[in-house]
Amino acid sequence: MSQSFGFQFDNSYSRLPEALFSRCDPQPVTTPAMVLFNSALADELGLEAQPLAERPDCFSGNHPLPGSMPLAQAYAGHQFGRLTMLGDGRAILLGEQIAPDGRRLDIQLKGAGRTPFSRGGDGRAALGPMLREYVISEAMHALGIPTTRSLAVVSSGEPVYREQPLPGAVLTRVAASHLRVGTFQYAAAQQDSALMDTLIRYTLERHYPEKQDSDNPALALLDAVIDKQIALVTHWMRVGFIHGVLNTDNVTLSAETIDYGPCAFMDQYDENTVFSSIDQQGRYAYGNQPGITQWNLGRFAETLLTRMDDDVDSAVEIATERLKAFSARYDASWLAMMRSKLGLTGSDAGDETLAKDLLALMQLHKADFTNTFRSLIGGKPLQGQPYDNDAFTAWHNRWLNRLDRDPQAYDHAWELMRNSNPAVIPRNHQVEKALRAAEDGDLSVVESLLSALADPYAERDSDDPYVQPPKEDEVVCATFCGT
């Protein structure tokens, strides 16, 4: 058996200036045991899935992997609007796996122990939140939404102490990189132009190589990240996903969704929906996500100003122009997405009103977001509550009239809708039920949920438990960070 297990580490981040990280090793745990292992992802990474599934020590910090160079990354973050110097307080980057298809992917242990950035924290993680990240991140991948992924969850055999003792665990996270807006905020705070130039070049090389030879690398990077972030937040809005802690340290420059703490998916549609227990003012509500993404990109632009133009006033003008264009560009992306959800391929002047009128009706009548769009497929009138009223009937007739004017046939519309509207999402009550069972030693509920989430666009019966919205006593009103 090869002791490398297929790991082909490179460590390009460790070759950057040491101002950006601190070298440190994971702290071993008492009795690592494999809880979940993602064999399909292991295969994608070129790893030896079968032997690794039996080696929890490789994913707990107990067995150093050949070629890895562990480090904790430094970064800052506007957390609920306030800038703070941060860094990986409980996560350790092992290195970058070079996959068989040539992709370079970070392999990181989350919950691997204290680092120089831990401050007062213990550097550990609880089993429930790590399972939650595994479930939601793999669901997002199946939904076709850019995301970090989860390779393994290992229990530590040790308690972690929060409000009460909880079983400890380590998550192995896979990402295109862990470069964030906060990485650039941290680098900018060093007031070192050479450091910033190096970081810009590194980010372009890693994520946007087609822009490496741009005359203005900083501006090229800003443009690329804006493009990708517009696409990402549009995806979130498509499926009713609410990130929950959209701080600048959780905005990746690869535009992958990262950090599945108090995130959630809407059941009943309401643009003001908030689940996160720490978001008391609704800063990161569902409907605020495009605006806060623009705000976060503004903070990114600020870090690039001195590298964008020697004349700061000119740089501000250039960056402001890009940021002002965000709203119109996002609106166009949102409308294209909504047309797909409604089976529309052509362009009609009334499409935006048609889409917004449906959402307004859904909010007024507390309609389920996922099931409403899925039920429209086929064109039959929506049945039962909350649809049995004149307003929904009138809207439905308007929509059918619009479909009649579309250049594509009905069959094309239904197929487009099936591919745009999932039948299954990780509903909060199902996730919480699965996590409670796992903490009690029963993994079957998590495994069944993962199986359902693996094919979210497949047809399912309306009485399927993974399709059903929560009953009144199952509704989850708040989610928690779990740190």
GROMACS .gro file of C-alpha atoms in nm:
model
  483
    1MET     CA    1   0.000   0.000   0.000
    2SER     CA    2   0.140   0.337  -0.097
    3GLN     CA    3   0.182   0.560   0.205
    4SER     CA    4   0.125   0.867  -0.013
    5PHE     CA    5  -0.234   0.743  -0.080
    6GLY     CA    6  -0.226   0.937  -0.409
    7PHE     CA    7  -0.156   1.275  -0.251
    8GLN     CA    8   0.045   1.490  -0.494
    9PHE     CA    9   0.108   1.799  -0.288
   10ASP     CA   10   0.250   2.122  -0.410
   11ASN     CA   11   0.276   2.412  -0.169
   12SER     CA   12   0.272   2.732  -0.371
   13TYR     CA   13   0.107   2.931  -0.091
   14SER     CA   14   0.395   2.847   0.141
   15ARG     CA   15   0.630   3.009  -0.111
   16LEU     CA   16   0.455   3.346  -0.076
   17PRO     CA   17   0.590   3.604   0.169
   18GLU     CA   18   0.554   3.479   0.526
   19ALA     CA   19   0.354   3.786   0.620
   20LEU     CA   20   0.058   3.597   0.472
   21PHE     CA   21   0.072   3.285   0.691
   22SER     CA   22   0.223   3.114   0.990
   23ARG     CA   23   0.365   2.764   0.977
   24CYS     CA   24   0.207   2.529   1.230
   25ASP     CA   25   0.118   2.163   1.257
   26PRO     CA   26  -0.221   2.009   1.332
   27GLN     CA   27  -0.258   1.889   1.688
   28PRO     CA   28  -0.328   1.513   1.708
   29VAL     CA   29  -0.653   1.393   1.862
   30THR     CA   30  -0.711   1.108   2.107
   31THR     CA   31  -0.902   0.847   1.906
   32PRO     CA   32  -0.981   0.950   1.548
   33ALA     CA   33  -1.267   0.760   1.387
   34MET     CA   34  -1.406   0.803   1.036
   35VAL     CA   35  -1.761   0.940   1.038
   36LEU     CA   36  -1.806   1.030   0.669
   37PHE     CA   37  -1.573   0.984   0.375
   38ASN     CA   38  -1.639   1.121   0.027
   39SER     CA   39  -1.513   0.846  -0.204
   40ALA     CA   40  -1.638   1.019  -0.520
   41LEU     CA   41  -1.445   1.335  -0.437
   42ALA     CA   42  -1.139   1.129  -0.345
   43ASP     CA   43  -1.148   0.973  -0.691
   44GLU     CA   44  -1.171   1.319  -0.852
   45LEU     CA   45  -0.865   1.424  -0.655
   46GLY     CA   46  -0.668   1.119  -0.767
   47LEU     CA   47  -0.659   0.972  -0.415
   48GLU     CA   48  -0.674   0.607  -0.315
   49ALA     CA   49  -1.026   0.615  -0.181
   50GLN     CA   50  -1.060   0.266  -0.037
   51PRO     CA   51  -0.751   0.263   0.188
   52LEU     CA   52  -0.801   0.627   0.287
   53ALA     CA   53  -1.156   0.554   0.402
   54GLU     CA   54  -0.998   0.331   0.665
   55ARG     CA   55  -0.736   0.583   0.776
   56PRO     CA   56  -0.902   0.849   0.993
   57ASP     CA   57  -0.557   0.939   1.126
   58CYS     CA   58  -0.479   1.096   0.786
   59PHE     CA   59  -0.767   1.342   0.831
   60SER     CA   60  -0.723   1.430   1.197
   61GLY     CA   61  -0.366   1.557   1.210
   62ASN     CA   62  -0.239   1.233   1.366
   63HIS     CA   63  -0.060   1.112   1.052
   64PRO     CA   64   0.147   1.373   0.866
   65LEU     CA   65   0.087   1.336   0.492
   66PRO     CA   66   0.398   1.314   0.272
   67GLY     CA   67   0.465   1.638   0.090
   68SER     CA   68   0.233   1.850   0.304
   69MET     CA   69   0.359   2.177   0.453
   70PRO     CA   70   0.099   2.277   0.713
   71LEU     CA   71   0.027   2.644   0.768
   72ALA     CA   72  -0.243   2.879   0.896
   73GLN     CA   73  -0.336   3.162   0.662
   74ALA     CA   74  -0.354   3.523   0.774
   75TYR     CA   75  -0.649   3.738   0.669
   76ALA     CA   76  -0.875   4.015   0.790
   77GLY     CA   77  -1.249   4.057   0.769
   78HIS     CA   78  -1.529   4.307   0.791
   79GLN     CA   79  -1.748   4.115   1.034
   80PHE     CA   80  -2.094   4.271   1.034
   81GLY     CA   81  -1.932   4.588   0.901
   82ARG     CA   82  -1.636   4.610   1.141
   83LEU     CA   83  -1.282   4.539   1.023
   84THR     CA   84  -1.090   4.287   1.232
   85MET     CA   85  -0.751   4.121   1.188
   86LEU     CA   86  -0.818   3.748   1.180
   87GLY     CA   87  -0.653   3.438   1.039
   88ASP     CA   88  -0.710   3.063   1.053
   89GLY     CA   89  -0.786   3.012   1.418
   90ARG     CA   90  -0.884   2.647   1.386
   91ALA     CA   91  -0.801   2.555   1.026
   92ILE     CA   92  -0.470   2.438   0.885
   93LEU     CA   93  -0.385   2.419   0.516
   94LEU     CA   94  -0.195   2.099   0.446
   95GLY     CA   95  -0.107   2.184   0.089
   96GLU     CA   96  -0.244   2.188  -0.265
   97GLN     CA   97  -0.339   1.860  -0.428
   98ILE     CA   98  -0.267   1.843  -0.799
   99ALA     CA   99  -0.562   1.645  -0.935
  100PRO     CA  100  -0.538   1.417  -1.241
  101ASP     CA  101  -0.711   1.683  -1.452
  102GLY     CA  102  -0.446   1.938  -1.355
  103ARG     CA  103  -0.655   2.136  -1.108
  104ARG     CA  104  -0.479   2.271  -0.800
  105LEU     CA  105  -0.699   2.229  -0.492
  106ASP     CA  106  -0.638   2.323  -0.130
  107ILE     CA  107  -0.664   2.045   0.128
  108GLN     CA  108  -0.743   2.195   0.467
  109LEU     CA  109  -0.818   2.049   0.809
  110LYS     CA  110  -1.085   2.242   1.000
  111GLY     CA  111  -1.089   2.189   1.374
  112ALA     CA  112  -0.723   2.083   1.373
  113GLY     CA  113  -0.620   2.267   1.690
  114ARG     CA  114  -0.481   2.600   1.797
  115THR     CA  115  -0.281   2.821   1.563
  116PRO     CA  116  -0.107   3.157   1.613
  117PHE     CA  117  -0.437   3.317   1.505
  118SER     CA  118  -0.660   3.134   1.755
  119ARG     CA  119  -0.665   3.417   2.008
  120GLY     CA  120  -0.875   3.279   2.294
  121GLY     CA  121  -1.020   2.989   2.095
  122ASP     CA  122  -0.941   2.621   2.139
  123GLY     CA  123  -0.890   2.558   1.767
  124ARG     CA  124  -1.132   2.268   1.773
  125ALA     CA  125  -1.469   2.200   1.614
  126ALA     CA  126  -1.781   2.013   1.716
  127LEU     CA  127  -1.920   1.717   1.526
  128GLY     CA  128  -2.259   1.874   1.445
  129PRO     CA  129  -2.128   2.182   1.261
  130MET     CA  130  -1.871   1.977   1.070
  131LEU     CA  131  -2.138   1.733   0.953
  132ARG     CA  132  -2.353   2.032   0.861
  133GLU     CA  133  -2.077   2.173   0.641
  134TYR     CA  134  -2.029   1.834   0.477
  135VAL     CA  135  -2.401   1.798   0.401
  136ILE     CA  136  -2.463   2.152   0.278
  137SER     CA  137  -2.145   2.186   0.074
  138GLU     CA  138  -2.207   1.857  -0.106
  139ALA     CA  139  -2.569   1.960  -0.166
  140MET     CA  140  -2.450   2.287  -0.316
  141HIS     CA  141  -2.213   2.099  -0.545
  142ALA     CA  142  -2.497   1.877  -0.666
  143LEU     CA  143  -2.710   2.187  -0.726
  144GLY     CA  144  -2.440   2.315  -0.961
  145ILE     CA  145  -2.333   2.603  -0.737
  146PRO     CA  146  -1.961   2.683  -0.696
  147THR     CA  147  -1.858   2.569  -0.350
  148THR     CA  148  -1.583   2.436  -0.132
  149ARG     CA  149  -1.632   2.065  -0.078
  150SER     CA  150  -1.593   1.814   0.201
  151LEU     CA  151  -1.369   1.510   0.179
  152ALA     CA  152  -1.403   1.365   0.528
  153VAL     CA  153  -1.538   1.413   0.876
  154VAL     CA  154  -1.345   1.242   1.155
  155SER     CA  155  -1.456   1.231   1.517
  156SER     CA  156  -1.179   1.316   1.760
  157GLY     CA  157  -1.276   1.115   2.065
  158GLU     CA  158  -1.248   1.439   2.263
  159PRO     CA  159  -1.514   1.682   2.381
  160VAL     CA  160  -1.520   2.047   2.283
  161TYR     CA  161  -1.668   2.291   2.527
  162ARG     CA  162  -1.920   2.548   2.411
  163GLU     CA  163  -2.239   2.614   2.609
  164GLN     CA  164  -2.210   2.245   2.693
  165PRO     CA  165  -1.965   1.963   2.612
  166LEU     CA  166  -2.001   1.843   2.253
  167PRO     CA  167  -1.833   1.561   2.060
  168GLY     CA  168  -1.531   1.694   1.871
  169ALA     CA  169  -1.453   1.644   1.502
  170VAL     CA  170  -1.222   1.749   1.219
  171LEU     CA  171  -1.348   1.832   0.869
  172THR     CA  172  -1.129   1.800   0.562
  173ARG     CA  173  -1.222   2.084   0.327
  174VAL     CA  174  -1.131   2.104  -0.041
  175ALA     CA  175  -1.125   2.440  -0.217
  176ALA     CA  176  -1.000   2.599  -0.538
  177SER     CA  177  -0.814   2.813  -0.286
  178HIS     CA  178  -0.877   2.988   0.043
  179LEU     CA  179  -0.786   3.330  -0.095
  180ARG     CA  180  -1.048   3.579   0.023
  181VAL     CA  181  -1.128   3.946   0.012
  182GLY     CA  182  -0.999   3.937   0.369
  183THR     CA  183  -0.663   3.808   0.247
  184PHE     CA  184  -0.619   4.128   0.048
  185GLN     CA  185  -0.743   4.339   0.337
  186TYR     CA  186  -0.476   4.185   0.559
  187ALA     CA  187  -0.207   4.236   0.295
  188ALA     CA  188  -0.312   4.597   0.233
  189ALA     CA  189  -0.282   4.668   0.605
  190GLN     CA  190   0.088   4.579   0.583
  191GLN     CA  191   0.140   4.882   0.354
  192ASP     CA  192   0.387   4.686   0.143
  193SER     CA  193   0.341   4.744  -0.230
  194ALA     CA  194   0.566   4.452  -0.324
  195LEU     CA  195   0.355   4.218  -0.109
  196MET     CA  196   0.038   4.339  -0.281
  197ASP     CA  197   0.188   4.297  -0.627
  198THR     CA  198   0.294   3.943  -0.540
  199LEU     CA  199  -0.053   3.855  -0.409
  200ILE     CA  200  -0.223   4.000  -0.718
  201ARG     CA  201   0.005   3.801  -0.949
  202TYR     CA  202  -0.048   3.484  -0.747
  203THR     CA  203  -0.428   3.518  -0.750
  204LEU     CA  204  -0.438   3.584  -1.123
  205GLU     CA  205  -0.211   3.289  -1.194
  206ARG     CA  206  -0.417   3.058  -0.976
  207HIS     CA  207  -0.770   3.162  -1.073
  208TYR     CA  208  -0.765   3.388  -1.377
  209PRO     CA  209  -0.459   3.290  -1.584
  210GLU     CA  210  -0.616   3.437  -1.898
  211LYS     CA  211  -0.575   3.781  -1.738
  212GLN     CA  212  -0.212   3.748  -1.625
  213ASP     CA  213  -0.077   3.960  -1.908
  214SER     CA  214  -0.321   4.247  -1.857
  215ASP     CA  215  -0.179   4.598  -1.869
  216ASN     CA  216  -0.345   4.667  -1.534
  217PRO     CA  217  -0.335   4.343  -1.330
  218ALA     CA  218  -0.514   4.490  -1.028
  219LEU     CA  219  -0.804   4.614  -1.238
  220ALA     CA  220  -0.818   4.287  -1.431
  221LEU     CA  221  -0.845   4.100  -1.101
  222LEU     CA  222  -1.122   4.328  -0.975
  223ASP     CA  223  -1.319   4.282  -1.297
  224ALA     CA  224  -1.280   3.904  -1.285
  225VAL     CA  225  -1.389   3.875  -0.924
  226ILE     CA  226  -1.692   4.100  -0.979
  227ASP     CA  227  -1.800   3.879  -1.271
  228LYS     CA  228  -1.770   3.561  -1.068
  229GLN     CA  229  -1.940   3.701  -0.758
  230ILE     CA  230  -2.240   3.819  -0.961
  231ALA     CA  231  -2.277   3.467  -1.097
  232LEU     CA  232  -2.243   3.314  -0.750
  233VAL     CA  233  -2.499   3.530  -0.570
  234THR     CA  234  -2.742   3.477  -0.860
  235HIS     CA  235  -2.713   3.102  -0.799
  236TRP     CA  236  -2.786   3.154  -0.429
  237MET     CA  237  -3.099   3.352  -0.513
  238ARG     CA  238  -3.208   3.081  -0.758
  239VAL     CA  239  -3.232   2.812  -0.491
  240GLY     CA  240  -3.328   3.021  -0.189
  241PHE     CA  241  -2.993   2.989  -0.014
  242ILE     CA  242  -2.904   3.231   0.267
  243HIS     CA  243  -2.536   3.238   0.358
  244GLY     CA  244  -2.583   3.391   0.701
  245VAL     CA  245  -2.234   3.536   0.760
  246LEU     CA  246  -2.137   3.710   0.439
  247ASN     CA  247  -1.839   3.888   0.592
  248THR     CA  248  -1.542   3.978   0.373
  249ASP     CA  249  -1.343   3.687   0.516
  250ASN     CA  250  -1.610   3.458   0.369
  251VAL     CA  251  -1.588   3.600   0.016
  252THR     CA  252  -1.350   3.385  -0.186
  253LEU     CA  253  -1.168   3.525  -0.488
  254SER     CA  254  -1.244   3.204  -0.676
  255ALA     CA  255  -1.613   3.278  -0.606
  256GLU     CA  256  -1.678   2.949  -0.432
  257THR     CA  257  -1.928   2.942  -0.147
  258ILE     CA  258  -1.737   2.899   0.177
  259ASP     CA  259  -1.820   2.867   0.548
  260TYR     CA  260  -2.147   2.686   0.611
  261GLY     CA  261  -2.207   2.807   0.965
  262PRO     CA  262  -2.557   2.952   1.017
  263CYS     CA  263  -2.656   2.914   0.651
  264ALA     CA  264  -3.002   2.789   0.557
  265PHE     CA  265  -3.248   2.743   0.271
  266MET     CA  266  -3.582   2.918   0.267
  267ASP     CA  267  -3.902   2.721   0.296
  268GLN     CA  268  -4.172   2.991   0.269
  269TYR     CA  269  -4.062   3.272   0.041
  270ASP     CA  270  -3.980   3.600   0.213
  271GLU     CA  271  -3.702   3.825   0.089
  272ASN     CA  272  -3.641   3.937   0.449
  273THR     CA  273  -3.571   3.586   0.573
  274VAL     CA  274  -3.289   3.556   0.826
  275PHE     CA  275  -3.191   3.239   1.008
  276SER     CA  276  -2.857   3.324   1.164
  277SER     CA  277  -2.886   3.377   1.538
  278ILE     CA  278  -2.602   3.631   1.524
  279ASP     CA  279  -2.760   3.845   1.248
  280GLN     CA  280  -2.991   4.046   1.470
  281GLN     CA  281  -3.034   4.335   1.224
  282GLY     CA  282  -3.090   4.127   0.910
  283ARG     CA  283  -2.773   4.250   0.744
  284TYR     CA  284  -2.737   3.920   0.557
  285ALA     CA  285  -3.105   3.849   0.487
  286TYR     CA  286  -3.190   3.665   0.164
  287GLY     CA  287  -3.289   3.980  -0.024
  288ASN     CA  288  -2.985   4.174   0.099
  289GLN     CA  289  -2.729   3.931  -0.041
  290PRO     CA  290  -2.675   4.107  -0.376
  291GLY     CA  291  -2.628   4.444  -0.205
  292ILE     CA  292  -2.391   4.309   0.058
  293THR     CA  293  -2.193   4.134  -0.215
  294GLN     CA  294  -2.152   4.471  -0.386
  295TRP     CA  295  -2.045   4.622  -0.051
  296ASN     CA  296  -1.788   4.347   0.003
  297LEU     CA  297  -1.652   4.401  -0.347
  298GLY     CA  298  -1.614   4.767  -0.258
  299ARG     CA  299  -1.389   4.664   0.028
  300PHE     CA  300  -1.190   4.449  -0.214
  301ALA     CA  301  -1.155   4.740  -0.456
  302GLU     CA  302  -1.019   4.957  -0.175
  303THR     CA  303  -0.727   4.717  -0.124
  304LEU     CA  304  -0.632   4.746  -0.492
  305LEU     CA  305  -0.644   5.123  -0.538
  306THR     CA  306  -0.274   5.194  -0.501
  307ARG     CA  307  -0.190   4.913  -0.744
  308MET     CA  308  -0.457   5.019  -0.994
  309ASP     CA  309  -0.323   5.369  -1.063
  310ASP     CA  310  -0.049   5.591  -0.923
  311ASP     CA  311  -0.306   5.868  -0.899
  312VAL     CA  312  -0.537   5.760  -0.617
  313ASP     CA  313  -0.819   5.987  -0.737
  314SER     CA  314  -0.803   5.822  -1.078
  315ALA     CA  315  -0.801   5.477  -0.918
  316VAL     CA  316  -1.107   5.565  -0.709
  317GLU     CA  317  -1.288   5.683  -1.020
  318ILE     CA  318  -1.207   5.362  -1.207
  319ALA     CA  319  -1.312   5.138  -0.917
  320THR     CA  320  -1.628   5.338  -0.853
  321GLU     CA  321  -1.730   5.297  -1.215
  322ARG     CA  322  -1.697   4.918  -1.186
  323LEU     CA  323  -1.890   4.905  -0.860
  324LYS     CA  324  -2.168   5.131  -0.982
  325ALA     CA  325  -2.219   4.896  -1.275
  326PHE     CA  326  -2.271   4.604  -1.035
  327SER     CA  327  -2.642   4.666  -0.976
  328ALA     CA  328  -2.739   4.676  -1.342
  329ARG     CA  329  -2.525   4.372  -1.420
  330TYR     CA  330  -2.667   4.177  -1.128
  331ASP     CA  331  -3.022   4.273  -1.228
  332ALA     CA  332  -2.959   4.138  -1.578
  333SER     CA  333  -2.815   3.816  -1.433
  334TRP     CA  334  -3.110   3.782  -1.194
  335LEU     CA  335  -3.364   3.831  -1.474
  336ALA     CA  336  -3.193   3.572  -1.692
  337MET     CA  337  -3.203   3.331  -1.397
  338MET     CA  338  -3.572   3.400  -1.332
  339ARG     CA  339  -3.655   3.348  -1.698
  340SER     CA  340  -3.496   3.004  -1.672
  341LYS     CA  341  -3.696   2.925  -1.358
  342LEU     CA  342  -4.011   3.021  -1.548
  343GLY     CA  343  -3.916   2.833  -1.866
  344LEU     CA  344  -3.867   3.146  -2.076
  345THR     CA  345  -3.596   3.170  -2.341
  346GLY     CA  346  -3.687   3.482  -2.535
  347SER     CA  347  -3.698   3.837  -2.405
  348ASP     CA  348  -4.021   4.024  -2.332
  349ALA     CA  349  -4.052   4.369  -2.180
  350GLY     CA  350  -4.289   4.237  -1.915
  351ASP     CA  351  -4.070   3.949  -1.793
  352GLU     CA  352  -3.926   4.132  -1.492
  353THR     CA  353  -4.272   4.237  -1.375
  354LEU     CA  354  -4.404   3.885  -1.429
  355ALA     CA  355  -4.128   3.737  -1.213
  356LYS     CA  356  -4.152   3.998  -0.938
  357ASP     CA  357  -4.531   3.970  -0.925
  358LEU     CA  358  -4.501   3.597  -0.862
  359LEU     CA  359  -4.253   3.653  -0.580
  360ALA     CA  360  -4.479   3.916  -0.427
  361LEU     CA  361  -4.771   3.672  -0.430
  362MET     CA  362  -4.554   3.401  -0.281
  363GLN     CA  363  -4.445   3.631  -0.001
  364LEU     CA  364  -4.800   3.751   0.066
  365HIS     CA  365  -4.943   3.399   0.078
  366LYS     CA  366  -4.639   3.233   0.242
  367ALA     CA  367  -4.585   2.992  -0.047
  368ASP     CA  368  -4.299   2.745  -0.041
  369PHE     CA  369  -4.017   2.878  -0.260
  370THR     CA  370  -3.883   2.548  -0.394
  371ASN     CA  371  -4.213   2.367  -0.439
  372THR     CA  372  -4.393   2.658  -0.606
  373PHE     CA  373  -4.146   2.677  -0.893
  374ARG     CA  374  -4.123   2.302  -0.926
  375SER     CA  375  -4.504   2.273  -0.936
  376LEU     CA  376  -4.527   2.513  -1.229
  377ILE     CA  377  -4.355   2.259  -1.456
  378GLY     CA  378  -4.610   2.127  -1.702
  379GLY     CA  379  -4.829   2.435  -1.694
  380LYS     CA  380  -5.117   2.295  -1.490
  381PRO     CA  381  -5.286   2.534  -1.245
  382LEU     CA  382  -5.139   2.524  -0.897
  383GLN     CA  383  -5.363   2.328  -0.663
  384GLY     CA  384  -5.451   2.369  -0.296
  385GLN     CA  385  -5.338   2.624  -0.044
  386PRO     CA  386  -5.197   2.884  -0.074
  387TYR     CA  387  -5.272   2.893  -0.448
  388ASP     CA  388  -5.655   2.872  -0.448
  389ASN     CA  389  -5.724   3.240  -0.500
  390ASP     CA  390  -5.792   3.477  -0.788
  391ALA     CA  391  -5.452   3.645  -0.767
  392PHE     CA  392  -5.254   3.327  -0.829
  393THR     CA  393  -5.496   3.221  -1.104
  394ALA     CA  394  -5.458   3.553  -1.280
  395TRP     CA  395  -5.080   3.536  -1.257
  396HIS     CA  396  -5.080   3.179  -1.389
  397ASN     CA  397  -5.281   3.285  -1.694
  398ARG     CA  398  -5.039   3.573  -1.761
  399TRP     CA  399  -4.750   3.329  -1.744
  400LEU     CA  400  -4.914   3.084  -1.986
  401ASN     CA  401  -4.980   3.370  -2.227
  402ARG     CA  402  -4.614   3.467  -2.206
  403LEU     CA  403  -4.509   3.106  -2.273
  404ASP     CA  404  -4.728   3.111  -2.584
  405ARG     CA  405  -4.521   3.404  -2.716
  406ASP     CA  406  -4.188   3.234  -2.642
  407PRO     CA  407  -3.987   3.116  -2.942
  408GLN     CA  408  -3.939   2.770  -2.791
  409ALA     CA  409  -4.195   2.492  -2.756
  410TYR     CA  410  -4.350   2.394  -2.424
  411ASP     CA  411  -4.137   2.082  -2.395
  412HIS     CA  412  -3.825   2.298  -2.403
  413ALA     CA  413  -3.972   2.522  -2.132
  414TRP     CA  414  -4.046   2.229  -1.901
  415GLU     CA  415  -3.694   2.089  -1.947
  416LEU     CA  416  -3.539   2.429  -1.877
  417MET     CA  417  -3.747   2.455  -1.560
  418ARG     CA  418  -3.649   2.106  -1.444
  419ASN     CA  419  -3.284   2.201  -1.476
  420SER     CA  420  -3.329   2.536  -1.299
  421ASN     CA  421  -3.560   2.442  -1.013
  422PRO     CA  422  -3.449   2.166  -0.776
  423ALA     CA  423  -3.704   1.924  -0.635
  424VAL     CA  424  -3.490   1.868  -0.327
  425ILE     CA  425  -3.289   2.111  -0.118
  426PRO     CA  426  -3.130   2.055   0.224
  427ARG     CA  427  -3.434   2.172   0.417
  428ASN     CA  428  -3.346   2.297   0.761
  429HIS     CA  429  -3.567   2.057   0.953
  430GLN     CA  430  -3.424   1.759   0.766
  431VAL     CA  431  -3.067   1.876   0.828
  432GLU     CA  432  -3.129   1.932   1.199
  433LYS     CA  433  -3.296   1.592   1.232
  434ALA     CA  434  -2.999   1.424   1.064
  435LEU     CA  435  -2.744   1.605   1.282
  436ARG     CA  436  -2.927   1.517   1.604
  437ALA     CA  437  -2.935   1.151   1.505
  438ALA     CA  438  -2.564   1.155   1.416
  439GLU     CA  439  -2.471   1.310   1.749
  440ASP     CA  440  -2.661   1.021   1.911
  441GLY     CA  441  -2.458   0.771   1.708
  442ASP     CA  442  -2.702   0.705   1.422
  443LEU     CA  443  -2.550   0.804   1.085
  444SER     CA  444  -2.824   0.646   0.874
  445VAL     CA  445  -3.031   0.967   0.870
  446VAL     CA  446  -2.737   1.172   0.741
  447GLU     CA  447  -2.658   0.909   0.480
  448SER     CA  448  -3.018   0.899   0.356
  449LEU     CA  449  -3.026   1.278   0.334
  450LEU     CA  450  -2.699   1.285   0.141
  451SER     CA  451  -2.838   1.030  -0.102
  452ALA     CA  452  -3.146   1.244  -0.167
  453LEU     CA  453  -2.940   1.560  -0.209
  454ALA     CA  454  -2.703   1.397  -0.459
  455ASP     CA  455  -2.962   1.420  -0.741
  456PRO     CA  456  -3.165   1.731  -0.659
  457TYR     CA  457  -3.325   1.787  -1.000
  458ALA     CA  458  -3.466   1.435  -1.040
  459GLU     CA  459  -3.843   1.388  -1.038
  460ARG     CA  460  -3.988   1.293  -0.700
  461ASP     CA  461  -4.336   1.221  -0.575
  462SER     CA  462  -4.505   1.510  -0.398
  463ASP     CA  463  -4.534   1.304  -0.079
  464ASP     CA  464  -4.160   1.231  -0.071
  465PRO     CA  465  -4.037   1.334   0.277
  466TYR     CA  466  -3.742   1.523   0.128
  467VAL     CA  467  -3.979   1.729  -0.087
  468GLN     CA  468  -4.226   1.812   0.185
  469PRO     CA  469  -4.189   2.146   0.365
  470PRO     CA  470  -4.171   2.130   0.743
  471LYS     CA  471  -4.480   2.080   0.953
  472GLU     CA  472  -4.561   2.356   1.197
  473ASP     CA  473  -4.374   2.187   1.482
  474GLU     CA  474  -4.071   2.117   1.260
  475VAL     CA  475  -3.998   2.472   1.145
  476VAL     CA  476  -3.641   2.586   1.215
  477CYS     CA  477  -3.640   2.956   1.302
  478ALA     CA  478  -3.271   3.006   1.385
  479THR     CA  479  -2.937   2.854   1.289
  480PHE     CA  480  -2.613   2.886   1.479
  481CYS     CA  481  -2.252   2.938   1.383
  482GLY     CA  482  -2.129   2.640   1.582
  483THR     CA  483  -1.778   2.768   1.635
   0.00000   0.00000   0.00000
